[in-house]
PDB file of C-alpha atoms in Angstrom:
ATOM      1  CA  UNK A 217      44.973  41.534  35.709  1.00 64.00           C
ATOM      2  CA  UNK A 218      43.629  43.345  38.758  1.00 63.00           C
ATOM      3  CA  UNK A 219      44.723  46.715  37.365  1.00 67.00           C
ATOM      4  CA  UNK A 220      42.852  46.034  34.123  1.00 65.00           C
ATOM      5  CA  UNK A 221      39.730  44.867  35.968  1.00 65.00           C
ATOM      6  CA  UNK A 222      39.826  47.962  38.159  1.00 62.00           C
ATOM      7  CA  UNK A 223      39.990  50.273  35.130  1.00 67.00           C
ATOM      8  CA  UNK A 224      37.204  48.405  33.328  1.00 61.00           C
ATOM      9  CA  UNK A 225      34.866  48.602  36.306  1.00 62.00           C
ATOM     10  CA  UNK A 226      35.486  52.338  36.713  1.00 65.00           C
ATOM     11  CA  UNK A 227      35.088  53.221  33.021  1.00 66.00           C
ATOM     12  CA  UNK A 228      32.327  50.796  32.024  1.00 69.00           C
ATOM     13  CA  UNK A 229      28.955  50.824  33.836  1.00 65.00           C
ATOM     14  CA  UNK A 230      27.934  47.827  31.704  1.00 70.00           C
ATOM     15  CA  UNK A 231      30.749  45.735  33.161  1.00 69.00           C
ATOM     16  CA  UNK A 232      29.747  46.802  36.666  1.00 65.00           C
ATOM     17  CA  UNK A 233      26.166  45.652  36.049  1.00 69.00           C
ATOM     18  CA  UNK A 234      27.417  42.248  34.899  1.00 74.00           C
ATOM     19  CA  UNK A 235      29.129  41.488  38.203  1.00 73.00           C
ATOM     20  CA  UNK A 236      27.393  38.721  40.151  1.00 76.00           C
ATOM     21  CA  UNK A 237      27.781  37.118  43.575  1.00 76.00           C
ATOM     22  CA  UNK A 238      30.128  34.485  42.181  1.00 78.00           C
ATOM     23  CA  UNK A 239      32.458  37.149  40.775  1.00 76.00           C
ATOM     24  CA  UNK A 240      32.612  38.936  44.128  1.00 74.00           C
ATOM     25  CA  UNK A 241      33.395  35.655  45.913  1.00 75.00           C
ATOM     26  CA  UNK A 242      36.293  35.006  43.523  1.00 77.00           C
ATOM     27  CA  UNK A 243      37.738  38.486  44.095  1.00 74.00           C
ATOM     28  CA  UNK A 244      37.438  38.126  47.875  1.00 70.00           C
ATOM     29  CA  UNK A 245      39.131  34.720  47.699  1.00 73.00           C
ATOM     30  CA  UNK A 246      42.232  36.517  46.397  1.00 71.00           C
ATOM     31  CA  UNK A 247      42.554  38.131  49.834  1.00 64.00           C
ATOM     32  CA  UNK A 248      42.776  34.690  51.409  1.00 62.00           C
ATOM     33  CA  UNK A 249      45.395  33.581  48.890  1.00 64.00           C
ATOM     34  CA  UNK A 250      47.568  36.685  48.663  1.00 59.00           C
ATOM     35  CA  UNK A 251      46.810  38.634  51.846  1.00 58.00           C
ATOM     36  CA  UNK A 252      45.740  42.274  52.006  1.00 60.00           C
ATOM     37  CA  UNK A 253      46.652  43.249  48.451  1.00 64.00           C
ATOM     38  CA  UNK A 254      45.739  46.931  47.823  1.00 68.00           C
ATOM     39  CA  UNK A 255      44.833  46.059  44.221  1.00 70.00           C
ATOM     40  CA  UNK A 256      42.168  43.633  45.434  1.00 70.00           C
ATOM     41  CA  UNK A 257      40.783  46.313  47.724  1.00 71.00           C
ATOM     42  CA  UNK A 258      40.702  48.792  44.829  1.00 75.00           C
ATOM     43  CA  UNK A 259      38.630  46.351  42.788  1.00 74.00           C
ATOM     44  CA  UNK A 260      36.209  45.803  45.673  1.00 74.00           C
ATOM     45  CA  UNK A 261      35.875  49.568  46.108  1.00 76.00           C
ATOM     46  CA  UNK A 262      35.098  50.022  42.407  1.00 76.00           C
ATOM     47  CA  UNK A 263      32.252  47.501  42.759  1.00 75.00           C
ATOM     48  CA  UNK A 264      30.552  49.648  45.393  1.00 74.00           C
ATOM     49  CA  UNK A 265      30.079  52.840  43.359  1.00 72.00           C
ATOM     50  CA  UNK A 266      29.119  53.373  39.716  1.00 69.00           C
ATOM     51  CA  UNK A 267      28.913  56.850  38.163  1.00 66.00           C
ATOM     52  CA  UNK A 268      28.834  58.355  41.625  1.00 65.00           C
ATOM     53  CA  UNK A 269      25.871  56.206  42.697  1.00 66.00           C
ATOM     54  CA  UNK A 270      26.089  53.555  45.397  1.00 67.00           C
ATOM     55  CA  UNK A 271      25.612  49.979  44.175  1.00 70.00           C
ATOM     56  CA  UNK A 272      23.812  48.554  47.206  1.00 73.00           C
ATOM     57  CA  UNK A 273      23.686  44.975  45.970  1.00 76.00           C
ATOM     58  CA  UNK A 274      27.469  44.806  45.634  1.00 76.00           C
ATOM     59  CA  UNK A 275      27.981  46.564  48.969  1.00 74.00           C
ATOM     60  CA  UNK A 276      25.674  44.106  50.746  1.00 77.00           C
ATOM     61  CA  UNK A 277      27.323  41.106  49.101  1.00 75.00           C
ATOM     62  CA  UNK A 278      30.798  42.267  50.092  1.00 73.00           C
ATOM     63  CA  UNK A 279      29.665  42.781  53.709  1.00 73.00           C
ATOM     64  CA  UNK A 280      28.047  39.332  53.760  1.00 73.00           C
ATOM     65  CA  UNK A 281      31.095  37.519  52.376  1.00 69.00           C
ATOM     66  CA  UNK A 282      33.708  39.446  54.369  1.00 67.00           C
ATOM     67  CA  UNK A 283      32.777  38.139  57.812  1.00 56.00           C
ATOM     68  CA  UNK A 284      34.730  39.926  60.586  1.00 50.00           C
ATOM     69  CA  UNK A 285      35.772  36.566  62.029  1.00 49.00           C
ATOM     70  CA  UNK A 286      37.830  35.790  58.916  1.00 55.00           C
ATOM     71  CA  UNK A 287      40.260  38.563  59.852  1.00 53.00           C
ATOM     72  CA  UNK A 288      40.762  39.519  56.192  1.00 53.00           C
ATOM     73  CA  UNK A 289      40.509  43.290  56.319  1.00 52.00           C
ATOM     74  CA  UNK A 290      41.255  44.286  59.912  1.00 45.00           C
ATOM     75  CA  UNK A 291      44.341  46.227  58.808  1.00 45.00           C
ATOM     76  CA  UNK A 292      42.275  48.626  56.675  1.00 46.00           C
ATOM     77  CA  UNK A 293      40.146  51.519  57.881  1.00 51.00           C
ATOM     78  CA  UNK A 294      37.311  49.218  58.903  1.00 54.00           C
ATOM     79  CA  UNK A 295      36.148  49.403  62.507  1.00 57.00           C
ATOM     80  CA  UNK A 296      37.492  46.581  64.659  1.00 63.00           C
ATOM     81  CA  UNK A 297      35.345  43.540  65.309  1.00 69.00           C
ATOM     82  CA  UNK A 298      33.908  43.771  68.841  1.00 76.00           C
ATOM     83  CA  UNK A 299      32.640  40.788  70.806  1.00 78.00           C
ATOM     84  CA  UNK A 300      30.785  40.679  74.123  1.00 84.00           C
ATOM     85  CA  UNK A 301      30.954  38.044  76.851  1.00 84.00           C
ATOM     86  CA  UNK A 302      28.853  37.581  79.978  1.00 85.00           C
ATOM     87  CA  UNK A 303      28.418  35.063  82.807  1.00 85.00           C
ATOM     88  CA  UNK A 304      25.321  32.920  83.130  1.00 87.00           C
ATOM     89  CA  UNK A 305      23.721  35.056  85.849  1.00 87.00           C
ATOM     90  CA  UNK A 306      20.789  37.465  85.839  1.00 91.00           C
ATOM     91  CA  UNK A 307      19.756  39.816  88.641  1.00 92.00           C
ATOM     92  CA  UNK A 308      16.837  42.172  89.040  1.00 91.00           C
ATOM     93  CA  UNK A 309      14.282  43.723  91.337  1.00 88.00           C
ATOM     94  CA  UNK A 310      11.254  41.467  91.553  1.00 84.00           C
ATOM     95  CA  UNK A 311       8.428  42.013  94.034  1.00 82.00           C
ATOM     96  CA  UNK A 312       8.419  39.369  96.739  1.00 82.00           C
ATOM     97  CA  UNK A 313      11.832  38.034  95.737  1.00 82.00           C
ATOM     98  CA  UNK A 314      14.653  37.362  98.210  1.00 82.00           C
ATOM     99  CA  UNK A 315      17.300  38.125  95.570  1.00 84.00           C
ATOM    100  CA  UNK A 316      20.151  40.435  96.597  1.00 88.00           C
ATOM    101  CA  UNK A 317      19.639  44.041  95.487  1.00 90.00           C
ATOM    102  CA  UNK A 318      23.329  45.033  95.485  1.00 92.00           C
ATOM    103  CA  UNK A 319      25.918  43.386  93.238  1.00 93.00           C
ATOM    104  CA  UNK A 320      29.562  43.982  92.458  1.00 92.00           C
ATOM    105  CA  UNK A 321      32.144  42.438  90.149  1.00 92.00           C
ATOM    106  CA  UNK A 322      35.761  43.198  89.274  1.00 91.00           C
ATOM    107  CA  UNK A 323      37.791  42.689  86.125  1.00 89.00           C
ATOM    108  CA  UNK A 324      41.585  42.490  86.215  1.00 89.00           C
ATOM    109  CA  UNK A 325      43.291  42.979  82.852  1.00 87.00           C
ATOM    110  CA  UNK A 326      45.801  40.174  82.422  1.00 84.00           C
ATOM    111  CA  UNK A 327      46.869  40.882  78.825  1.00 80.00           C
ATOM    112  CA  UNK A 328      46.008  43.457  76.172  1.00 80.00           C
ATOM    113  CA  UNK A 329      47.576  43.805  72.730  1.00 78.00           C
ATOM    114  CA  UNK A 330      46.929  46.212  69.850  1.00 76.00           C
ATOM    115  CA  UNK A 331      46.647  44.232  66.603  1.00 71.00           C
ATOM    116  CA  UNK A 332      45.154  46.809  64.202  1.00 68.00           C
ATOM    117  CA  UNK A 333      45.378  50.518  63.436  1.00 68.00           C
ATOM    118  CA  UNK A 334      42.835  51.206  66.200  1.00 72.00           C
ATOM    119  CA  UNK A 335      43.322  51.260  69.944  1.00 78.00           C
ATOM    120  CA  UNK A 336      41.997  48.119  71.662  1.00 80.00           C
ATOM    121  CA  UNK A 337      38.326  48.325  72.582  1.00 81.00           C
ATOM    122  CA  UNK A 338      37.460  47.350  76.155  1.00 87.00           C
ATOM    123  CA  UNK A 339      34.343  48.295  78.104  1.00 91.00           C
ATOM    124  CA  UNK A 340      32.948  46.828  81.312  1.00 93.00           C
ATOM    125  CA  UNK A 341      29.481  47.258  82.736  1.00 95.00           C
ATOM    126  CA  UNK A 342      25.920  45.992  83.016  1.00 95.00           C
ATOM    127  CA  UNK A 343      23.306  45.252  80.360  1.00 94.00           C
ATOM    128  CA  UNK A 344      19.595  44.468  80.431  1.00 94.00           C
ATOM    129  CA  UNK A 345      17.643  41.634  78.846  1.00 92.00           C
ATOM    130  CA  UNK A 346      14.926  44.104  77.817  1.00 90.00           C
ATOM    131  CA  UNK A 347      16.926  45.177  74.786  1.00 86.00           C
ATOM    132  CA  UNK A 348      20.665  44.445  74.781  1.00 87.00           C
ATOM    133  CA  UNK A 349      21.366  42.068  71.876  1.00 79.00           C
ATOM    134  CA  UNK A 350      24.843  42.489  70.328  1.00 75.00           C
ATOM    135  CA  UNK A 351      25.459  41.083  66.858  1.00 63.00           C
ATOM    136  CA  UNK A 352      29.226  40.521  66.515  1.00 54.00           C
ATOM    137  CA  UNK A 353      29.147  39.057  63.012  1.00 49.00           C
ATOM    138  CA  UNK A 354      28.414  39.626  59.353  1.00 45.00           C
ATOM    139  CA  UNK A 355      25.342  39.009  57.245  1.00 45.00           C
ATOM    140  CA  UNK A 356      21.836  39.715  58.499  1.00 46.00           C
ATOM    141  CA  UNK A 357      21.713  42.113  61.452  1.00 47.00           C
ATOM    142  CA  UNK A 358      25.380  42.912  60.808  1.00 47.00           C
ATOM    143  CA  UNK A 359      27.130  44.947  63.457  1.00 52.00           C
ATOM    144  CA  UNK A 360      29.748  45.032  66.135  1.00 60.00           C
ATOM    145  CA  UNK A 361      28.020  46.908  68.915  1.00 74.00           C
ATOM    146  CA  UNK A 362      29.317  46.551  72.431  1.00 83.00           C
ATOM    147  CA  UNK A 363      28.162  47.561  75.869  1.00 89.00           C
ATOM    148  CA  UNK A 364      27.111  51.213  76.029  1.00 90.00           C
ATOM    149  CA  UNK A 365      26.247  51.364  72.321  1.00 86.00           C
ATOM    150  CA  UNK A 366      22.501  51.155  72.978  1.00 86.00           C
ATOM    151  CA  UNK A 367      19.969  52.318  75.574  1.00 89.00           C
ATOM    152  CA  UNK A 368      19.919  48.987  77.409  1.00 92.00           C
ATOM    153  CA  UNK A 369      23.540  48.799  78.526  1.00 93.00           C
ATOM    154  CA  UNK A 370      25.890  50.901  80.642  1.00 96.00           C
ATOM    155  CA  UNK A 371      29.659  50.729  80.293  1.00 95.00           C
ATOM    156  CA  UNK A 372      33.000  52.221  81.334  1.00 96.00           C
ATOM    157  CA  UNK A 373      36.195  52.195  79.233  1.00 92.00           C
ATOM    158  CA  UNK A 374      38.740  53.659  81.633  1.00 91.00           C
ATOM    159  CA  UNK A 375      38.016  57.259  80.666  1.00 92.00           C
ATOM    160  CA  UNK A 376      34.326  57.637  79.803  1.00 94.00           C
ATOM    161  CA  UNK A 377      30.898  56.336  80.721  1.00 96.00           C
ATOM    162  CA  UNK A 378      28.966  54.966  77.747  1.00 94.00           C
ATOM    163  CA  UNK A 379      25.235  54.672  77.080  1.00 92.00           C
ATOM    164  CA  UNK A 380      23.208  54.981  73.889  1.00 88.00           C
ATOM    165  CA  UNK A 381      26.366  55.175  71.798  1.00 84.00           C
ATOM    166  CA  UNK A 382      27.445  58.398  73.504  1.00 89.00           C
ATOM    167  CA  UNK A 383      30.187  58.926  76.039  1.00 91.00           C
ATOM    168  CA  UNK A 384      30.628  61.195  79.031  1.00 93.00           C
ATOM    169  CA  UNK A 385      34.254  61.796  79.978  1.00 94.00           C
ATOM    170  CA  UNK A 386      34.843  61.183  83.698  1.00 93.00           C
ATOM    171  CA  UNK A 387      38.664  60.888  83.696  1.00 91.00           C
ATOM    172  CA  UNK A 388      39.795  63.773  81.438  1.00 88.00           C
ATOM    173  CA  UNK A 389      43.545  63.180  81.788  1.00 86.00           C
ATOM    174  CA  UNK A 390      43.416  59.498  80.765  1.00 79.00           C
ATOM    175  CA  UNK A 391      45.949  58.501  78.090  1.00 80.00           C
ATOM    176  CA  UNK A 392      45.325  55.862  75.423  1.00 80.00           C
ATOM    177  CA  UNK A 393      45.077  53.004  75.865  1.00 76.00           C
ATOM    178  CA  UNK A 394      42.862  53.946  78.805  1.00 84.00           C
ATOM    179  CA  UNK A 395      42.943  50.423  80.247  1.00 84.00           C
ATOM    180  CA  UNK A 396      46.298  48.649  80.488  1.00 86.00           C
ATOM    181  CA  UNK A 397      47.682  45.382  81.762  1.00 87.00           C
ATOM    182  CA  UNK A 398      47.267  45.100  85.526  1.00 89.00           C
ATOM    183  CA  UNK A 399      44.386  47.583  85.776  1.00 91.00           C
ATOM    184  CA  UNK A 400      41.435  46.577  87.956  1.00 92.00           C
ATOM    185  CA  UNK A 401      37.948  47.819  87.067  1.00 93.00           C
ATOM    186  CA  UNK A 402      35.090  47.399  89.525  1.00 93.00           C
ATOM    187  CA  UNK A 403      31.418  47.710  88.656  1.00 94.00           C
ATOM    188  CA  UNK A 404      28.647  47.975  91.265  1.00 94.00           C
ATOM    189  CA  UNK A 405      24.897  47.719  90.727  1.00 95.00           C
ATOM    190  CA  UNK A 406      22.522  48.955  93.440  1.00 94.00           C
ATOM    191  CA  UNK A 407      18.921  48.202  92.493  1.00 93.00           C
ATOM    192  CA  UNK A 408      17.481  50.015  95.515  1.00 91.00           C
ATOM    193  CA  UNK A 409      18.332  53.481  94.118  1.00 91.00           C
ATOM    194  CA  UNK A 410      18.915  52.440  91.269  1.00 94.00           C
ATOM    195  CA  UNK A 411      22.524  53.347  90.421  1.00 96.00           C
ATOM    196  CA  UNK A 412      25.538  51.863  88.626  1.00 97.00           C
ATOM    197  CA  UNK A 413      28.984  53.004  89.788  1.00 96.00           C
ATOM    198  CA  UNK A 414      32.547  52.088  88.879  1.00 96.00           C
ATOM    199  CA  UNK A 415      35.981  51.916  90.486  1.00 94.00           C
ATOM    200  CA  UNK A 416      39.310  52.115  88.672  1.00 94.00           C
ATOM    201  CA  UNK A 417      42.379  50.697  90.428  1.00 92.00           C
ATOM    202  CA  UNK A 418      40.705  51.163  93.801  1.00 91.00           C
ATOM    203  CA  UNK A 419      39.495  54.726  93.190  1.00 93.00           C
ATOM    204  CA  UNK A 420      35.813  55.576  92.833  1.00 94.00           C
ATOM    205  CA  UNK A 421      35.017  56.973  89.378  1.00 94.00           C
ATOM    206  CA  UNK A 422      33.351  60.405  89.544  1.00 91.00           C
ATOM    207  CA  UNK A 423      30.254  59.597  87.578  1.00 92.00           C
ATOM    208  CA  UNK A 424      27.417  57.093  87.578  1.00 95.00           C
ATOM    209  CA  UNK A 425      24.241  55.950  85.867  1.00 96.00           C
ATOM    210  CA  UNK A 426      21.107  56.687  87.886  1.00 94.00           C
ATOM    211  CA  UNK A 427      17.340  56.245  87.731  1.00 90.00           C
ATOM    212  CA  UNK A 428      17.424  53.861  84.777  1.00 93.00           C
ATOM    213  CA  UNK A 429      14.579  51.524  83.867  1.00 91.00           C
ATOM    214  CA  UNK A 430      14.381  48.363  85.981  1.00 92.00           C
ATOM    215  CA  UNK A 431      12.383  46.306  83.483  1.00 91.00           C
ATOM    216  CA  UNK A 432      14.040  43.037  82.563  1.00 92.00           C
ATOM    217  CA  UNK A 433      17.036  41.441  84.245  1.00 94.00           C
ATOM    218  CA  UNK A 434      20.596  42.768  84.492  1.00 95.00           C
ATOM    219  CA  UNK A 435      23.811  40.879  83.765  1.00 94.00           C
ATOM    220  CA  UNK A 436      27.543  41.789  83.702  1.00 93.00           C
ATOM    221  CA  UNK A 437      29.134  42.283  80.280  1.00 92.00           C
ATOM    222  CA  UNK A 438      32.642  42.761  78.915  1.00 90.00           C
ATOM    223  CA  UNK A 439      32.986  44.049  75.340  1.00 88.00           C
ATOM    224  CA  UNK A 440      36.397  43.862  73.741  1.00 82.00           C
ATOM    225  CA  UNK A 441      38.381  43.703  70.539  1.00 76.00           C
ATOM    226  CA  UNK A 442      41.984  42.774  69.869  1.00 67.00           C
ATOM    227  CA  UNK A 443      43.872  40.162  71.897  1.00 66.00           C
ATOM    228  CA  UNK A 444      42.760  40.538  75.470  1.00 65.00           C
ATOM    229  CA  UNK A 445      42.416  38.344  78.536  1.00 64.00           C
ATOM    230  CA  UNK A 446      40.953  39.149  81.945  1.00 61.00           C
ATOM    231  CA  UNK A 447      40.331  37.668  85.378  1.00 64.00           C
ATOM    232  CA  UNK A 448      36.943  38.101  87.069  1.00 57.00           C
ATOM    233  CA  UNK A 449      35.673  38.320  90.632  1.00 60.00           C
ATOM    234  CA  UNK A 450      31.976  38.415  91.520  1.00 57.00           C
ATOM    235  CA  UNK A 451      30.349  39.310  94.838  1.00 55.00           C
ATOM    236  CA  UNK A 452      26.947  40.308  96.207  1.00 52.00           C
ATOM    237  CA  UNK A 453      27.941  42.576  99.105  1.00 46.00           C
ATOM    238  CA  UNK A 454      29.206  45.981  98.011  1.00 43.00           C
ATOM    239  CA  UNK A 455      28.556  48.204 101.016  1.00 39.00           C
ATOM    240  CA  UNK A 456      32.177  47.865 102.178  1.00 36.00           C
ATOM    241  CA  UNK A 457      33.323  49.803  99.110  1.00 36.00           C
ATOM    242  CA  UNK A 458      31.395  53.014  99.706  1.00 32.00           C
TER     243      UNK A 458
END
């Protein structure tokens, strides 16, 4: 049946125009019943393009119904779902405030496991309330951005520094996965300069973020995919490290 439907959708633009939300939901439900059947994926692909032209309505509906949290298509060539976590603490430089200006936290990787075709995603760093708003889900404002994917967050992944979606390699000989079980990543924030620096297994990383905007408040963030667990340590006095 799926083979016939696939051929009809490819050869008949009229049939493609007749497809509605309910039809797409039924096709997607086959993934839940039968797993990642390539025939189902072929049918979904045929809904997205007609006569070489993108069918945006079908593409948007498929993205809305295939929420990353359902774990239906993570073994395809889709990008892994990335989630971000943070503690309930905000720090910043405020005139007249007695708040500490130097902060440091460590992350110890307790477990990491690759569950898809992609290497596990793990970044550690600081983000700012002035603009960092990750959307780890489907539907409106769909996305899976993590720390370092915008201009309001600064991250380290064991090999590169990340900001604005671009990376700067600071450990050129790092082998994937860059962060493994037992690794300890430290992240220091000095608001008096300002500067953000990192340590990796006790060694200072040769690279930093400097002279960034101090608007808003800063908070620690961990962005990760796959099966991963960490232990955290937070402290306010970092001068002993440098």
